mmCIF file of C-alpha atoms and ligand atoms in Angstrom:
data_model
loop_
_atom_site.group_PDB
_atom_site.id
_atom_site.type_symbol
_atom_site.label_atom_id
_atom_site.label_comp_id
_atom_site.label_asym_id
_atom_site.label_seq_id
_atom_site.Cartn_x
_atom_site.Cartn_y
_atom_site.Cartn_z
ATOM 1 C CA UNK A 1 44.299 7.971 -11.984
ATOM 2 C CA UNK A 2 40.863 7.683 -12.979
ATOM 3 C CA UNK A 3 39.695 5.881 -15.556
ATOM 4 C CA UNK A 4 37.234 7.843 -18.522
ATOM 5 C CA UNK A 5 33.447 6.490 -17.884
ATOM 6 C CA UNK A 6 33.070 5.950 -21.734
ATOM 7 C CA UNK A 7 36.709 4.026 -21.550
ATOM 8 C CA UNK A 8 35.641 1.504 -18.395
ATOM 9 C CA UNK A 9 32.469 1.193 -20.492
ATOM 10 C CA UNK A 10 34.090 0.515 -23.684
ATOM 11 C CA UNK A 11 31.522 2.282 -25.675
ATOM 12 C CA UNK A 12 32.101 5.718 -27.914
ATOM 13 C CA UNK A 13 31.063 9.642 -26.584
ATOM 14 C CA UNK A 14 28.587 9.217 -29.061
ATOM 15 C CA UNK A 15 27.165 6.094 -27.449
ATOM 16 C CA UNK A 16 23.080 5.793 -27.296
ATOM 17 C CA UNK A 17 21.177 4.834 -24.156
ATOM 18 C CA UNK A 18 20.399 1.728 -25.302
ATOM 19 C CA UNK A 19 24.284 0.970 -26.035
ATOM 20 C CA UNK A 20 25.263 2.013 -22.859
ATOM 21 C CA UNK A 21 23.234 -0.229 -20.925
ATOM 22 C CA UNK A 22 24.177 -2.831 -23.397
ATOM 23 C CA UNK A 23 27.939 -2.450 -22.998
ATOM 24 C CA UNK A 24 27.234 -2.497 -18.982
ATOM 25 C CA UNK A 25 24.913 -5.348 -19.169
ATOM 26 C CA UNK A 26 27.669 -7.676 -20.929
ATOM 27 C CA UNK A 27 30.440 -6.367 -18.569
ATOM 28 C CA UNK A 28 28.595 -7.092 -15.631
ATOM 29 C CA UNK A 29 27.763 -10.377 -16.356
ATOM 30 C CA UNK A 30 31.270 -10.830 -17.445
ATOM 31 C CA UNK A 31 33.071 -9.385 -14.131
ATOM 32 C CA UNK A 32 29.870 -9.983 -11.858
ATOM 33 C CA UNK A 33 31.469 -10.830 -8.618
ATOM 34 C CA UNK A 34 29.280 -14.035 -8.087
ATOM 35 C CA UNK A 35 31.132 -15.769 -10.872
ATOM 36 C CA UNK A 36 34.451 -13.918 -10.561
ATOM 37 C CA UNK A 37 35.390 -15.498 -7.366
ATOM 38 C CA UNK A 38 39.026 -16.601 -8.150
ATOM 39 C CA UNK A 39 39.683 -12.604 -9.139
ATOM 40 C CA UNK A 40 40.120 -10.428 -5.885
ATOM 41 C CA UNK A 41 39.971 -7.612 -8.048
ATOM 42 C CA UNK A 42 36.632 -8.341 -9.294
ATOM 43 C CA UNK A 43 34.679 -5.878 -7.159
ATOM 44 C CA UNK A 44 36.941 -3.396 -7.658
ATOM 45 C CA UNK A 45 36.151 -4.006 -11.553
ATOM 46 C CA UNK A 46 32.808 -4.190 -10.967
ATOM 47 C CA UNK A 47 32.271 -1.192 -9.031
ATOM 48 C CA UNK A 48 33.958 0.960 -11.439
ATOM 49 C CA UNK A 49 31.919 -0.319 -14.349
ATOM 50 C CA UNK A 50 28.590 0.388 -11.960
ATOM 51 C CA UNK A 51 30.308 3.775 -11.278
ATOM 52 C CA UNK A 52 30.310 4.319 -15.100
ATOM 53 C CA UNK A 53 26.737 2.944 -15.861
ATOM 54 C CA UNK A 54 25.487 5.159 -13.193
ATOM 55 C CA UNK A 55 26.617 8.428 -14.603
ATOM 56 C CA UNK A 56 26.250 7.900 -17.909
ATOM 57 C CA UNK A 57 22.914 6.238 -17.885
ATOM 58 C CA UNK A 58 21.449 10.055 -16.501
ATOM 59 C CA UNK A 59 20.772 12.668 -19.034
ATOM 60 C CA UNK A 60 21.677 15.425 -16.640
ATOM 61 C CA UNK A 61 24.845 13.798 -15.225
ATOM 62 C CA UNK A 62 26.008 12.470 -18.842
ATOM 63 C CA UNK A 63 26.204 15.916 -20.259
ATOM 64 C CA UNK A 64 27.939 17.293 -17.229
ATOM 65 C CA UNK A 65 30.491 15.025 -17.443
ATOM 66 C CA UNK A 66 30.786 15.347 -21.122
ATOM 67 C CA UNK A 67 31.453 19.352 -20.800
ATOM 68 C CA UNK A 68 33.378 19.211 -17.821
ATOM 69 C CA UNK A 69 34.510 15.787 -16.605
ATOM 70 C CA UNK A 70 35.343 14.329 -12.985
ATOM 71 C CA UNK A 71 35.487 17.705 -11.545
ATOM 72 C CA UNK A 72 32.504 19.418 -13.131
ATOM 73 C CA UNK A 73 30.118 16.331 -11.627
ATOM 74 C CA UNK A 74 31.786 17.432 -8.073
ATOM 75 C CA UNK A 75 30.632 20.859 -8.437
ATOM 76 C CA UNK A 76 27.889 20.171 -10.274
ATOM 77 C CA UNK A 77 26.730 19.192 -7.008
ATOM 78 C CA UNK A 78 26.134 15.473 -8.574
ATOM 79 C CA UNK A 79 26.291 12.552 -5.798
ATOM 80 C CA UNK A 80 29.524 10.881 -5.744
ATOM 81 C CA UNK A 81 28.775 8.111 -8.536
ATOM 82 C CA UNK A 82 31.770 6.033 -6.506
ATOM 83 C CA UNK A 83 29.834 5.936 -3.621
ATOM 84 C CA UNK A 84 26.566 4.711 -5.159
ATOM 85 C CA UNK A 85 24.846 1.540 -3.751
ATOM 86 C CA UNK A 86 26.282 -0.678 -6.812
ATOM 87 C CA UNK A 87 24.206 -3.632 -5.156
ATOM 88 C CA UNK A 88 21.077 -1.982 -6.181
ATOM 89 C CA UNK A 89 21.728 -1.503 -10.105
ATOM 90 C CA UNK A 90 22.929 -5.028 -9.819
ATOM 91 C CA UNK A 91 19.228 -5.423 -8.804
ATOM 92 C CA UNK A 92 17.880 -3.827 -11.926
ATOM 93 C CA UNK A 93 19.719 -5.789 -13.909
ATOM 94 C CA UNK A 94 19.538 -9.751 -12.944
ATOM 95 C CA UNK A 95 16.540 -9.759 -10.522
ATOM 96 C CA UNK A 96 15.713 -8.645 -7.140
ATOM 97 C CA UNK A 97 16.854 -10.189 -4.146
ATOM 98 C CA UNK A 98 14.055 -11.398 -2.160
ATOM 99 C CA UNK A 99 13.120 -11.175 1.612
ATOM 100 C CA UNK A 100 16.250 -8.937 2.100
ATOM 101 C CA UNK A 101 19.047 -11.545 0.733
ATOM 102 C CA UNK A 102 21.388 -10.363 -1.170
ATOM 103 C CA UNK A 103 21.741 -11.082 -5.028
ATOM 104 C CA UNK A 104 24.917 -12.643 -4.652
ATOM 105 C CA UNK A 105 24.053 -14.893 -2.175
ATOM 106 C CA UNK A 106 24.434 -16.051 1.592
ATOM 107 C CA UNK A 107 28.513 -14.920 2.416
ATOM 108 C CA UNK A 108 28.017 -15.426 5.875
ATOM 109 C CA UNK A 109 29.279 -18.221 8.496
ATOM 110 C CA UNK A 110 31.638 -20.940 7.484
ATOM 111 C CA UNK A 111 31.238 -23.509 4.478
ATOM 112 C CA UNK A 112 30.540 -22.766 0.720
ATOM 113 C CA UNK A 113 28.324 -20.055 -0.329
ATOM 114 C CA UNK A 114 24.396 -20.771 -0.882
ATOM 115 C CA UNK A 115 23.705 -19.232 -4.012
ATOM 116 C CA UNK A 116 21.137 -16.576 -4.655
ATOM 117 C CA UNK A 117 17.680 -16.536 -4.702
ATOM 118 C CA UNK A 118 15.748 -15.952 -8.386
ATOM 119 C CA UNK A 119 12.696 -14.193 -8.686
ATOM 120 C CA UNK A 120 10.135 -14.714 -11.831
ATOM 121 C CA UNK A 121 7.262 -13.234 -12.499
ATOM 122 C CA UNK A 122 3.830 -14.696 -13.908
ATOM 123 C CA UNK A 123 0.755 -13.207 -15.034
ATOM 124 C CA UNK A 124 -2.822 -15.821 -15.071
ATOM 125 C CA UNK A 125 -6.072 -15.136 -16.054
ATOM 126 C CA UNK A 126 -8.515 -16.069 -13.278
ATOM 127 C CA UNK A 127 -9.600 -19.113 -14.852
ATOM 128 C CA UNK A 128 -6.404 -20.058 -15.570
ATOM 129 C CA UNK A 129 -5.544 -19.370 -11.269
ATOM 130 C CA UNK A 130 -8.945 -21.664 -10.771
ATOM 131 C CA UNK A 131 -8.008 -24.862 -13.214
ATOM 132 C CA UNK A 132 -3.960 -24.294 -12.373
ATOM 133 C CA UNK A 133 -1.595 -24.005 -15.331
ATOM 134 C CA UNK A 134 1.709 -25.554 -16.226
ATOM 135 C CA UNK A 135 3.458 -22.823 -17.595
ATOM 136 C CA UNK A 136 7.273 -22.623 -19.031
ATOM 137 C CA UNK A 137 8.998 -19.596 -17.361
ATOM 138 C CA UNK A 138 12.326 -18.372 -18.420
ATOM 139 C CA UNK A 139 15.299 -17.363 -16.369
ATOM 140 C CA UNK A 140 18.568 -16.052 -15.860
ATOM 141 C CA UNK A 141 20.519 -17.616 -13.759
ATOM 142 C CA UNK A 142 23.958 -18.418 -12.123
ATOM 143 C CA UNK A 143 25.174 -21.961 -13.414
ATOM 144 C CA UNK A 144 28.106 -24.412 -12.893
ATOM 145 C CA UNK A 145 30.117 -23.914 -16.575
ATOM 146 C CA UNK A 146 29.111 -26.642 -18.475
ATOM 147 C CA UNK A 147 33.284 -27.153 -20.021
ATOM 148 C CA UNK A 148 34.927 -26.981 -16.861
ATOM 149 C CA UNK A 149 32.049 -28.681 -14.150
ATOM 150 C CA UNK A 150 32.626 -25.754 -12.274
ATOM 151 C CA UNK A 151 36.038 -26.415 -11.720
ATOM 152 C CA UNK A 152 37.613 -23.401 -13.261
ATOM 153 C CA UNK A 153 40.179 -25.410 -14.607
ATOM 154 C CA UNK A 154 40.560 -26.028 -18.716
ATOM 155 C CA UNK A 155 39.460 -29.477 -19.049
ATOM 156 C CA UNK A 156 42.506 -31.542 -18.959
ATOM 157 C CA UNK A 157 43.811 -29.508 -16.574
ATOM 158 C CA UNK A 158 43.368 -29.492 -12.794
ATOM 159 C CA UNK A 159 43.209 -26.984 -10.455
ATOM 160 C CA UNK A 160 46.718 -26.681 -7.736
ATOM 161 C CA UNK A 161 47.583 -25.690 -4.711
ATOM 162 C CA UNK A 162 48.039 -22.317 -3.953
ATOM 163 C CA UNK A 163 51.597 -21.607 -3.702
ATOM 164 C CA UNK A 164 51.263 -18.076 -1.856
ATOM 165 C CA UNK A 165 49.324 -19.885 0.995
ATOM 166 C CA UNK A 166 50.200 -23.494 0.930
ATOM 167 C CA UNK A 167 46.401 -24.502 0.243
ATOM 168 C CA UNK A 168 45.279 -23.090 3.589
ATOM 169 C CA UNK A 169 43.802 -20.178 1.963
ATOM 170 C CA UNK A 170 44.406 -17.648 4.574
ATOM 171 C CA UNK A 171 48.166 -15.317 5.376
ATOM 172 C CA UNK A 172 49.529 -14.434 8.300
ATOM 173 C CA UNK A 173 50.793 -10.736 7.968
ATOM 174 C CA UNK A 174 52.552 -8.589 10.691
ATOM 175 C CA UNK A 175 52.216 -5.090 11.350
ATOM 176 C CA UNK A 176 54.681 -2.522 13.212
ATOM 177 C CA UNK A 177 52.506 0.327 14.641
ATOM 178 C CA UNK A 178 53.451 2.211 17.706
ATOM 179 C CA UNK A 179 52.148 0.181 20.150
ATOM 180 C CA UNK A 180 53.680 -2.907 19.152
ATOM 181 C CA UNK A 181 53.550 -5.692 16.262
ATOM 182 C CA UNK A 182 50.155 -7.462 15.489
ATOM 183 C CA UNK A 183 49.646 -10.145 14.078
ATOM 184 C CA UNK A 184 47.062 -10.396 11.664
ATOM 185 C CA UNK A 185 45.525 -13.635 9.664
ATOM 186 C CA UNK A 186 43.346 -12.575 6.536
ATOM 187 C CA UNK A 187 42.491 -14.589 3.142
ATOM 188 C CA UNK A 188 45.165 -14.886 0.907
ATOM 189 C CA UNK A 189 44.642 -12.452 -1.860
ATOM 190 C CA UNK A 190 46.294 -14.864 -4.657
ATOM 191 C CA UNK A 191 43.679 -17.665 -4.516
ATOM 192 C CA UNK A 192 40.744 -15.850 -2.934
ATOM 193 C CA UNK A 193 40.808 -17.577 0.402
ATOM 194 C CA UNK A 194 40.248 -20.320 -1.431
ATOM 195 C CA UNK A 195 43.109 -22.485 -1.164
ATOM 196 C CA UNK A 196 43.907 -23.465 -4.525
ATOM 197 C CA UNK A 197 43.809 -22.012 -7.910
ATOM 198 C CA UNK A 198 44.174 -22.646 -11.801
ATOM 199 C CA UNK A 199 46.954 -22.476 -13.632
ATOM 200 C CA UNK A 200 45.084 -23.242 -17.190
ATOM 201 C CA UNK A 201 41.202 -20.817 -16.547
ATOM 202 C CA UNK A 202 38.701 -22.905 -18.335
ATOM 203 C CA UNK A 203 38.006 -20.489 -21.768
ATOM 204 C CA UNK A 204 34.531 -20.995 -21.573
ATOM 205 C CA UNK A 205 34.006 -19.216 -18.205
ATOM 206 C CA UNK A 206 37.699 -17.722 -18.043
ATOM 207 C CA UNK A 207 38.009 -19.624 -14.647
ATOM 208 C CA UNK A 208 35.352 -18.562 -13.040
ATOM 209 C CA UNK A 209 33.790 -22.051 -13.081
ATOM 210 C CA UNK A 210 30.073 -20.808 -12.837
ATOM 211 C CA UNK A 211 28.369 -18.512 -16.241
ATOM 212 C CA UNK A 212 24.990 -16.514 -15.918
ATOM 213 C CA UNK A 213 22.414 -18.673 -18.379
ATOM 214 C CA UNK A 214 19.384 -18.524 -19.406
ATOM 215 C CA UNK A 215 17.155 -21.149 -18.014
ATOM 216 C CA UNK A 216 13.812 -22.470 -18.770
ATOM 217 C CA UNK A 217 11.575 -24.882 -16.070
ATOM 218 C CA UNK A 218 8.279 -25.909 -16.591
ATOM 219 C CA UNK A 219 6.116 -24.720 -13.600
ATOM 220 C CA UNK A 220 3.011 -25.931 -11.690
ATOM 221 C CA UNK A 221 0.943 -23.651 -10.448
ATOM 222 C CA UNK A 222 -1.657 -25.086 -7.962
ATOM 223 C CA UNK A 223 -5.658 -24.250 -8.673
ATOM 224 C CA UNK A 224 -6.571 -21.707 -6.318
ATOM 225 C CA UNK A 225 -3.228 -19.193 -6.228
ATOM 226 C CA UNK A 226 -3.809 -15.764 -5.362
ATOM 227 C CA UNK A 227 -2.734 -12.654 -7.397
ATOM 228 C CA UNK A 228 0.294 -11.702 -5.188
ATOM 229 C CA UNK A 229 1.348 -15.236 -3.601
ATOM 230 C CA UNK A 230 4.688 -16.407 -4.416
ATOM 231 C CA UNK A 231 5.587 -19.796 -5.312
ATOM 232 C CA UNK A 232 8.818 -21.326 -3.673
ATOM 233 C CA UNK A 233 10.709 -23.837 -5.685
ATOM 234 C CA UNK A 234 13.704 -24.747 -3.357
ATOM 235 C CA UNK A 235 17.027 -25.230 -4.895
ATOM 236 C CA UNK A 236 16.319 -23.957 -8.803
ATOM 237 C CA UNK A 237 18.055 -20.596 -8.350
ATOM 238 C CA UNK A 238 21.646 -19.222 -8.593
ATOM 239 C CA UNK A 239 23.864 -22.241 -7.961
ATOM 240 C CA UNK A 240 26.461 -22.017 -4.747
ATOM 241 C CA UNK A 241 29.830 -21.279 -4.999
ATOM 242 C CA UNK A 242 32.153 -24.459 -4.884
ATOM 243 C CA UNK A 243 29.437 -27.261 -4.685
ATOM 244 C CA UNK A 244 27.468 -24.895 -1.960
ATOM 245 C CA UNK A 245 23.914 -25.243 -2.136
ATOM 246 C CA UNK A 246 21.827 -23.370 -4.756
ATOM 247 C CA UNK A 247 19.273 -20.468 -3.871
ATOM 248 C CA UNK A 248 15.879 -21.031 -4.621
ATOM 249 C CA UNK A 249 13.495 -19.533 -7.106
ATOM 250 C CA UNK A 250 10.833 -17.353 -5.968
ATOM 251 C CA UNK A 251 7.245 -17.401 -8.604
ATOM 252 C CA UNK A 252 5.720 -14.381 -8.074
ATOM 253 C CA UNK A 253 1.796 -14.871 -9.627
ATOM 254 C CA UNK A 254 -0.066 -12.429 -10.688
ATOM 255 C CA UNK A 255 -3.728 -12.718 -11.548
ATOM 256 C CA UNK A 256 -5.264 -10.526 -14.141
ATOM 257 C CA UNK A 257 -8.835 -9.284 -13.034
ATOM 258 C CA UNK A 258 -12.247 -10.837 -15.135
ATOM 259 C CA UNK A 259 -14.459 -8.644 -17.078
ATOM 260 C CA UNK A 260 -17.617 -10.088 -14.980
ATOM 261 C CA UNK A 261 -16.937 -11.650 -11.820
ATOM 262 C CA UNK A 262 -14.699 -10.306 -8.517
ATOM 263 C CA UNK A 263 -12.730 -12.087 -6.553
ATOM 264 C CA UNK A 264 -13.382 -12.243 -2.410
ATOM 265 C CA UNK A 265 -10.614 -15.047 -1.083
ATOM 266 C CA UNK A 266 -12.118 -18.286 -2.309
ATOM 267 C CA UNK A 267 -15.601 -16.756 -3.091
ATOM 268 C CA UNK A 268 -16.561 -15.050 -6.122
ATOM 269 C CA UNK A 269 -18.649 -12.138 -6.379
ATOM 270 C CA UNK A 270 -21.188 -11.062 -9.407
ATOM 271 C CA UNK A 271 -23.460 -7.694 -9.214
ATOM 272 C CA UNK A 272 -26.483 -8.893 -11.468
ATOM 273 C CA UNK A 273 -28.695 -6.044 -12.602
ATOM 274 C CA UNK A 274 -32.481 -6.291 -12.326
ATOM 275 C CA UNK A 275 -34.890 -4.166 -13.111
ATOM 276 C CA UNK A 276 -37.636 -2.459 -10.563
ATOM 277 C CA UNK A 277 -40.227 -4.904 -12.332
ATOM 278 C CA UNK A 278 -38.101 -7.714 -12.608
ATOM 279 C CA UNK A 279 -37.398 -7.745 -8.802
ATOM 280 C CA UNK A 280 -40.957 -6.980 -7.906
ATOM 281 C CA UNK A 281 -42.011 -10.274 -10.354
ATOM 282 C CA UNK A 282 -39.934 -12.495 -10.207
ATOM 283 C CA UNK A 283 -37.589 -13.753 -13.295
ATOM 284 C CA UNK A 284 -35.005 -16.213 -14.226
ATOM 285 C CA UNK A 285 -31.264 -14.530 -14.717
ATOM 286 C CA UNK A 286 -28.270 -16.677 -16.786
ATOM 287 C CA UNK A 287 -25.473 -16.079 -14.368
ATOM 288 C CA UNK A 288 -21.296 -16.713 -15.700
ATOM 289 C CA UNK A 289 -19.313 -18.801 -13.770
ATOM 290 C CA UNK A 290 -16.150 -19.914 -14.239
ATOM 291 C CA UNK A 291 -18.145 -23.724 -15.467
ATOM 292 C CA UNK A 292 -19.953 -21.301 -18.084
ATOM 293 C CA UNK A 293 -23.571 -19.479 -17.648
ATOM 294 C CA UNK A 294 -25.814 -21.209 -14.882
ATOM 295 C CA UNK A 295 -29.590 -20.384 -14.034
ATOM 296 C CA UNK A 296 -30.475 -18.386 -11.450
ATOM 297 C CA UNK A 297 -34.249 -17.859 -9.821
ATOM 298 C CA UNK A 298 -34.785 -14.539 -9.059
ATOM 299 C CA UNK A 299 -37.674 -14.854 -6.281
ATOM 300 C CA UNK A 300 -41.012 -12.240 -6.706
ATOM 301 C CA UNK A 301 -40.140 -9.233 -4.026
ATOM 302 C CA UNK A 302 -36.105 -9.490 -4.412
ATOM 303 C CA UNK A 303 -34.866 -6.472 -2.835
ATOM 304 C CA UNK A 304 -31.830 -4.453 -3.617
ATOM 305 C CA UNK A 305 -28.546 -5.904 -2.005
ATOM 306 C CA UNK A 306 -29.978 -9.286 -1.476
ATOM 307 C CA UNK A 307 -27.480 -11.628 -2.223
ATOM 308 C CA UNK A 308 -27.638 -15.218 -3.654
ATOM 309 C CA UNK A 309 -25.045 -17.496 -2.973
ATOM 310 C CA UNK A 310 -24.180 -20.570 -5.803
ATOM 311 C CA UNK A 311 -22.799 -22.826 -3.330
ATOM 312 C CA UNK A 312 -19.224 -24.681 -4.918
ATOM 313 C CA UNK A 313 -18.873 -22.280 -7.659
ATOM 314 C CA UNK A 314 -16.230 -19.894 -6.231
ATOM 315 C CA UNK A 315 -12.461 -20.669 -6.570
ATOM 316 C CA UNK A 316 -11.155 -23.986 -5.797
ATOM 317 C CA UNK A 317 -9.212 -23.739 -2.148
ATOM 318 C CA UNK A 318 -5.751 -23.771 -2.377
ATOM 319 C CA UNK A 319 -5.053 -25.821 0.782
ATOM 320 C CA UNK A 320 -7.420 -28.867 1.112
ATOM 321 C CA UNK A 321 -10.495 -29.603 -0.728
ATOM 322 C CA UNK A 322 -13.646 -28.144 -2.486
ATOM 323 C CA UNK A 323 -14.609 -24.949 -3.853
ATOM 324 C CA UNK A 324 -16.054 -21.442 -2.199
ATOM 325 C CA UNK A 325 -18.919 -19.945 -3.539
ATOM 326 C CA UNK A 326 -20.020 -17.792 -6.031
ATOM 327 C CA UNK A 327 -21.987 -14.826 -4.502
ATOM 328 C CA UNK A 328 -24.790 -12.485 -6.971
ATOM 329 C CA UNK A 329 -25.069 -9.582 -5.215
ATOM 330 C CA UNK A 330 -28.460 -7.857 -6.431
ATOM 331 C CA UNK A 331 -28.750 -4.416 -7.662
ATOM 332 C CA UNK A 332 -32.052 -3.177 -9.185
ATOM 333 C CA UNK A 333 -32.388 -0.038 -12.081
ATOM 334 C CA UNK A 334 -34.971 2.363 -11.800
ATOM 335 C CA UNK A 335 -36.539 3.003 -15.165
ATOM 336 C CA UNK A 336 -36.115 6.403 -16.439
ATOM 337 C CA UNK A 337 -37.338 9.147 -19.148
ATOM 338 C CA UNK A 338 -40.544 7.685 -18.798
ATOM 339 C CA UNK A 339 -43.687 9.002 -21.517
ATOM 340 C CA UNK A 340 -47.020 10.577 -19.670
ATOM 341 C CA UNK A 341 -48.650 6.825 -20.494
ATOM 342 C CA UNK A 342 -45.747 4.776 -18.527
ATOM 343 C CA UNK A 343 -46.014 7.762 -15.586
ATOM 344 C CA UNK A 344 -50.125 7.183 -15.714
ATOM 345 C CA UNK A 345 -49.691 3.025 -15.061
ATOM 346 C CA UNK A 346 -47.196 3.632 -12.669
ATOM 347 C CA UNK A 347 -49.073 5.979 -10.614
ATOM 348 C CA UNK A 348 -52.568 3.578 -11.330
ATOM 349 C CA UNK A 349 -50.458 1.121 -9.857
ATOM 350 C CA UNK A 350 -49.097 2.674 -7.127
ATOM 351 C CA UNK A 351 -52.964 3.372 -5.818
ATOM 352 C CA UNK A 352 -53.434 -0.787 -5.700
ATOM 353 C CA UNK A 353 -50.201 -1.661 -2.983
ATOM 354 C CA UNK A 354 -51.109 -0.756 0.673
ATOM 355 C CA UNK A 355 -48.307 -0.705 3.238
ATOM 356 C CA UNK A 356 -48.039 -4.290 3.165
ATOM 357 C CA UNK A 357 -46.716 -4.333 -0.485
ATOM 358 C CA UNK A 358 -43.865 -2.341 1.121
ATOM 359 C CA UNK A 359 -43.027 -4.138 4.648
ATOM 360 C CA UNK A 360 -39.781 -6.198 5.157
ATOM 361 C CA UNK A 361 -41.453 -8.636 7.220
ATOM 362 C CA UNK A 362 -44.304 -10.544 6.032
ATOM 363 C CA UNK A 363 -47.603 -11.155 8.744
ATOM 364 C CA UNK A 364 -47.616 -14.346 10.215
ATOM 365 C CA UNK A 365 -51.006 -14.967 8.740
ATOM 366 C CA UNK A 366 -49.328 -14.675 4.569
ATOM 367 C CA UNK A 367 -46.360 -17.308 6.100
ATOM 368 C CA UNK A 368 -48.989 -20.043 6.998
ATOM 369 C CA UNK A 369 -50.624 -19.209 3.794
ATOM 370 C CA UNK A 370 -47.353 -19.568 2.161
ATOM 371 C CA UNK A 371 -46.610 -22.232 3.773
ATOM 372 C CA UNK A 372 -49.835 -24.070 2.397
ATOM 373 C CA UNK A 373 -50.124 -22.667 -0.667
HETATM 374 ZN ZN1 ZN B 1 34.440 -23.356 -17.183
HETATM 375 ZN ZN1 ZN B 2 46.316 -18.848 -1.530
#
């Protein structure tokens, strides 16, 4: 028999959004699988709360169900909400799983369970990604129960050995089929595989011996980080399962763009606007860094797309020492909506250059002159 959505749920028909995902959020965390070891039923549980969240938390599915139940959904030509990938709203709800591992944690091989990997997110101006911040980011995460030290047990109490397996944690079962018996050794379902279990469940984390918490750790973040990169801080996620080893948490930084300058690696960029007669003159430009404003000489007969690099004033490298540079990349305004008078100088002037006025490459004669001038 299946159970009503709203009853697994444990909210009302008339339930909002916001109370649905509310009722599943608590649920979850309550029969999350990652804390609910010593219950084999757990995923069961689980599922069929996911099940529920997943139907219910679509408009068009929700009403379906409403007017016409399991069977309407079926026809209704609705995916099969039992066969839904109840690892990925798991996702939505306490973090993504990073570089393919799975929320709950390594399961695989022998020994106790890593636990999973924690991702956090982190947004820095780009001064802030140049000086490096210490910023306090907040978490969830799996931890040991405080009451019981992760035992499971009500303190006072200790845990036992399982009766149902003699501590060994796994049954032998036989089969008759038609070709024979078979002999079959699988974890015993009353302790979980793992041996023992609790006769007295610790009330704070009803024997689970690990809660989901909020956490809080004060972060460095090294001058120089990239928008994207991801900082790795080994062993602060999801703790393991009976004294395994904890995941780690995963700082994703993300760096907000500036108003003036662009980023290029460890170089920064800046497009500084001259006009035709500045450029052909010569003039001296107040340039922003990340240090504050800084001089600039704009050399007579600067030509459009020059560029002038400010050696040390890009972002500091994140590996080793020093600084890249901070690169003004020149563009140059033609005046417009000139009057007749403008128009008249310009063209007066225009009868004074020759050729010369106009060639890339300077005569050897002008360099020697330069060059003694
Ligand atoms: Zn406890
Ligand atoms: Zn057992």
């Amino acid at each position: 028999m299946r159970r009503d959505y709203y009853e697994v749920l444990g909210v009302s028909r008339e339930a909002t959004d916001v109370e649905i995902k509310k009722a599943f959020r608590s649920l979850a965390r309550d029969i999350h699988p990652d804390v609910n070891s010593n219950d084999p039923d757990a995923e069961a549980k689980f599922k069929e709360a996911a099940e529920a969240y997943e139907c219910l938390s679509n408009p068009e599915s929700r009403a379906t169900y409403d007017r016409y139940g399991f069977e309407g959904l079926k026809r209704g030509g609705f995916q099969d909400f039992s066969q839904f990938p109840f690892e990925d709203i798991l996702r939505s709800f306490f973090g993504e799983g990073i570089f393919g591992e799975d929320i709950f944690g390594g399961r695989a091989g022998g020994g106790p369970a890593r636990g999973a990997d924690v991702a956090v997110a982190v947004e820095l101006t780009l001064e802030e990604a140049a000086a490096g911040v210490s910023r306090k980011l907040a978490f969830e995460a799996v931890v040991p129960c405080g009451t019981c030290e992760g035992t499971g047990a009500e303190p006072g109490t200790e845990r036992i050995e399982c009766p149902a397996c003699n501590g060994s944690g796994r049954v032998r079962t036989v089969s008759r089929t038609p070709f024979g018996q078979f002999m079959q050794t699988g974890a015993c379902s009353s302790c979980g595989g793992e041996g023992s279990i609790v006769p007295t469940p610790c009330k704070a984390c009803e024997g689970r011996g690990r809660v989901i918490a909020e956490r809080e750790l004060e972060v460095d973040i090294p001058a120089g980080i990239a928008d994207g990169q991801s900082i790795r801080l080994s062993g602060r996620g999801s703790a393991g399962e009976h004294g395994g080893p904890a995941g780690d948490l995963y700082v994703k930084v993300g760096v907000a763009g500036h108003e003036s300058l662009e980023r290029d690696g460890d170089d920064l960029i800046y497009h500084q606007r001259l006009t035709m007669v500045e450029a052909a003159v010569g003039t001296t430009v107040s340039i922003p860094t990340l240090d504050g404003e800084e001089q600039l000489e704009i050399k007579p007969g600067t030509q459009f797309g020059d560029v002038k690099v400010i050696r040390g004033k890009g972002m500091p490298l994140l590996r080793g020492r020093g600084r890249g540079d901070l690169k003004v990349i020149i563009d140059i305004v033609v005046p417009r909506n000139l009057n007749s008078e403008q128009k008249e100088l310009l063209r007066q002037f225009a009868e004074t250059t020759t050729d010369k006025n106009y060639n890339s490459d300077t005569g050897l004669f002008d360099k020697i002159r330069a060059a003694f001038s």
